[in-house]
Amino acid sequence: MVKAIRIERTGGPEVMQWVDVDAGEPGPGEVRVKHHAVGLNYIDVYFRTGQYPMPLPAGLGMEAAGVVTATGSGVTQFKTGDRVAYVARPPGAYAEERVLPIATLVKLPDAISFDDAASAMLQGLTAQYLLRRTYRVQAGDTILIHAAAGGVGLFVCQWAKALGATVIGTVGSDEKAQLAREHGCDHPIVYTRENFAERVKELTGGAGVPVVYDSIGKDTYKGSLDCLAPLGYFVSFGSASGPLPPIEASELSNRGSLFFTRPTLFSYMGKREWLDTMAAELFDVLASGKVKTNVRQRYALADVATAHRDLEARKTTGSTILIP
């Protein structure tokens, strides 16, 4: 038996229970992984509260890094002892050990630590597809990223800066503005006292930006649309303030033939070759030092309820990992 977090109903952090479970033996095309570090992400809150429905009882957690302890039949790509990392559905990474299909697993280079990998698989791969595939950022672009001091935000700031872009980011405090600035954000905007849409227009001489990366949702989408140049991309990849209301097609056309997309990581990593390419690019940029993982909080996995409370209260910055 191993320990894992399970929920039998949706609700607040108190619904998470630290219980004994049978990790089981891997079947065909599966491996068992002993976790050394587990990632914490806001999507975990969505599953816990029921905003993202799933059958119950269930586990939580999307990403982790560790070592393969057993392989199922037909598995040739991985062997016992391999260092690996993953981001996978259904949730279940909040566990000491877990069986999962190899389709979501990647080998972890020696240059990348377990802590860094556990904090980078979801957030780092999200930054990869946002910057390199959804809208391919080029040198000379000016972009807007909301929640610039959050986990994905700090990845995006650093990576976009390394690509030669000018980065504008919204944050909730002066402390977070400083953190974002230290990680490549040229123009942090404290949204609690500044109108970010007006400030973006000032910074761009009225031209607007070609892309807005928006993980906030309901509270920011109107302002995000106001920030865009004609033919710009409104990339809605989260809804921390609540789901978007319906957007009329005419609103996009009247603002200059804007593009709207609601991407998900699992669509972008839906083919094995896509995942391998994404992970290789992420690991390369981490190993180069151009992008750092920013693990700023660590909690024992058994204390994950405290971690969730801090995350929802916006007390955390950068990335957070859970230690089994």
PDB file of N, CA, C and O in Angstrom, residues 2 10 40 51 88 95 129 149 151 202 213 216 232 234 253 259 261 267 297 300 311:
ATOM      1  N   VAL A   2       0.361   2.289  -0.633  1.00  0.00           N
ATOM      2  CA  VAL A   2       1.032   3.587  -0.624  1.00  0.00           C
ATOM      3  C   VAL A   2       0.007   4.639  -0.209  1.00  0.00           C
ATOM      4  O   VAL A   2      -1.194   4.388  -0.194  1.00  0.00           O
ATOM      5  N   THR A  10     -16.899  16.833  -4.188  1.00  0.00           N
ATOM      6  CA  THR A  10     -16.263  18.102  -4.525  1.00  0.00           C
ATOM      7  C   THR A  10     -16.504  19.117  -3.417  1.00  0.00           C
ATOM      8  O   THR A  10     -17.436  18.985  -2.620  1.00  0.00           O
ATOM      9  N   LEU A  40       1.845  21.363  -8.278  1.00  0.00           N
ATOM     10  CA  LEU A  40       0.565  21.953  -7.856  1.00  0.00           C
ATOM     11  C   LEU A  40       0.164  22.990  -8.888  1.00  0.00           C
ATOM     12  O   LEU A  40       0.964  23.868  -9.228  1.00  0.00           O
ATOM     13  N   GLN A  51     -15.637  22.343 -10.850  1.00  0.00           N
ATOM     14  CA  GLN A  51     -15.744  23.182 -12.045  1.00  0.00           C
ATOM     15  C   GLN A  51     -15.385  22.370 -13.290  1.00  0.00           C
ATOM     16  O   GLN A  51     -15.959  22.573 -14.356  1.00  0.00           O
ATOM     17  N   ALA A  88      -0.523  14.347 -17.039  1.00  0.00           N
ATOM     18  CA  ALA A  88      -1.434  13.316 -17.534  1.00  0.00           C
ATOM     19  C   ALA A  88      -2.841  13.474 -16.965  1.00  0.00           C
ATOM     20  O   ALA A  88      -3.045  14.055 -15.905  1.00  0.00           O
ATOM     21  N   ALA A  95       0.142  11.367  -5.123  1.00  0.00           N
ATOM     22  CA  ALA A  95       0.322  10.014  -4.607  1.00  0.00           C
ATOM     23  C   ALA A  95       1.804   9.721  -4.479  1.00  0.00           C
ATOM     24  O   ALA A  95       2.635  10.318  -5.174  1.00  0.00           O
ATOM     25  N   TYR A 129       3.661  25.699 -25.828  1.00  0.00           N
ATOM     26  CA  TYR A 129       2.674  25.747 -26.917  1.00  0.00           C
ATOM     27  C   TYR A 129       2.108  27.143 -27.115  1.00  0.00           C
ATOM     28  O   TYR A 129       1.828  27.555 -28.243  1.00  0.00           O
ATOM     29  N   ALA A 149       3.184  37.011 -12.681  1.00  0.00           N
ATOM     30  CA  ALA A 149       3.994  36.484 -11.582  1.00  0.00           C
ATOM     31  C   ALA A 149       3.558  35.091 -11.156  1.00  0.00           C
ATOM     32  O   ALA A 149       4.097  34.543 -10.192  1.00  0.00           O
ATOM     33  N   GLY A 151       2.760  30.863 -12.057  1.00  0.00           N
ATOM     34  CA  GLY A 151       3.617  29.809 -12.559  1.00  0.00           C
ATOM     35  C   GLY A 151       3.830  29.868 -14.057  1.00  0.00           C
ATOM     36  O   GLY A 151       4.967  29.962 -14.541  1.00  0.00           O
ATOM     37  N   GLU A 202      -0.962  52.860 -24.196  1.00  0.00           N
ATOM     38  CA  GLU A 202       0.100  53.850 -24.011  1.00  0.00           C
ATOM     39  C   GLU A 202       1.468  53.265 -24.380  1.00  0.00           C
ATOM     40  O   GLU A 202       2.264  53.906 -25.082  1.00  0.00           O
ATOM     41  N   TYR A 213      -2.265  36.630 -23.814  1.00  0.00           N
ATOM     42  CA  TYR A 213      -2.399  35.332 -23.169  1.00  0.00           C
ATOM     43  C   TYR A 213      -3.146  35.531 -21.856  1.00  0.00           C
ATOM     44  O   TYR A 213      -2.626  36.133 -20.914  1.00  0.00           O
ATOM     45  N   ILE A 216      -7.060  34.516 -16.798  1.00  0.00           N
ATOM     46  CA  ILE A 216      -7.924  35.033 -15.734  1.00  0.00           C
ATOM     47  C   ILE A 216      -9.398  34.809 -16.060  1.00  0.00           C
ATOM     48  O   ILE A 216     -10.182  34.390 -15.233  1.00  0.00           O
ATOM     49  N   GLY A 232      -5.229  40.420 -34.240  1.00  0.00           N
ATOM     50  CA  GLY A 232      -4.577  39.913 -33.049  1.00  0.00           C
ATOM     51  C   GLY A 232      -5.230  38.648 -32.523  1.00  0.00           C
ATOM     52  O   GLY A 232      -6.368  38.307 -32.873  1.00  0.00           O
ATOM     53  N   PHE A 234      -6.554  36.544 -29.283  1.00  0.00           N
ATOM     54  CA  PHE A 234      -6.981  36.460 -27.892  1.00  0.00           C
ATOM     55  C   PHE A 234      -6.913  34.988 -27.497  1.00  0.00           C
ATOM     56  O   PHE A 234      -7.719  34.169 -27.938  1.00  0.00           O
ATOM     57  N   SER A 253     -15.056  40.658 -35.120  1.00  0.00           N
ATOM     58  CA  SER A 253     -14.916  41.309 -36.425  1.00  0.00           C
ATOM     59  C   SER A 253     -14.853  42.822 -36.284  1.00  0.00           C
ATOM     60  O   SER A 253     -14.055  43.496 -36.957  1.00  0.00           O
ATOM     61  N   PHE A 259      -8.684  36.977 -33.766  1.00  0.00           N
ATOM     62  CA  PHE A 259      -8.748  35.536 -33.602  1.00  0.00           C
ATOM     63  C   PHE A 259      -8.991  35.216 -32.130  1.00  0.00           C
ATOM     64  O   PHE A 259      -8.413  35.844 -31.252  1.00  0.00           O
ATOM     65  N   THR A 261      -9.097  31.840 -29.451  1.00  0.00           N
ATOM     66  CA  THR A 261      -8.881  30.413 -29.279  1.00  0.00           C
ATOM     67  C   THR A 261      -8.876  30.067 -27.794  1.00  0.00           C
ATOM     68  O   THR A 261      -8.465  30.878 -26.968  1.00  0.00           O
ATOM     69  N   SER A 267      -4.561  18.868 -26.049  1.00  0.00           N
ATOM     70  CA  SER A 267      -4.725  18.871 -27.497  1.00  0.00           C
ATOM     71  C   SER A 267      -3.374  19.017 -28.182  1.00  0.00           C
ATOM     72  O   SER A 267      -3.082  18.329 -29.171  1.00  0.00           O
ATOM     73  N   GLN A 297       7.595  27.630  -3.523  1.00  0.00           N
ATOM     74  CA  GLN A 297       6.938  27.056  -2.353  1.00  0.00           C
ATOM     75  C   GLN A 297       7.048  25.535  -2.424  1.00  0.00           C
ATOM     76  O   GLN A 297       6.935  24.945  -3.494  1.00  0.00           O
ATOM     77  N   ALA A 300       4.653  19.457   2.100  1.00  0.00           N
ATOM     78  CA  ALA A 300       4.499  18.011   2.148  1.00  0.00           C
ATOM     79  C   ALA A 300       3.192  17.646   1.449  1.00  0.00           C
ATOM     80  O   ALA A 300       2.182  18.354   1.586  1.00  0.00           O
ATOM     81  N   LEU A 311      -2.899  28.816  -2.544  1.00  0.00           N
ATOM     82  CA  LEU A 311      -3.022  29.046  -3.977  1.00  0.00           C
ATOM     83  C   LEU A 311      -4.271  29.856  -4.287  1.00  0.00           C
ATOM     84  O   LEU A 311      -4.234  30.834  -5.046  1.00  0.00           O
TER      85      LEU A 311
END
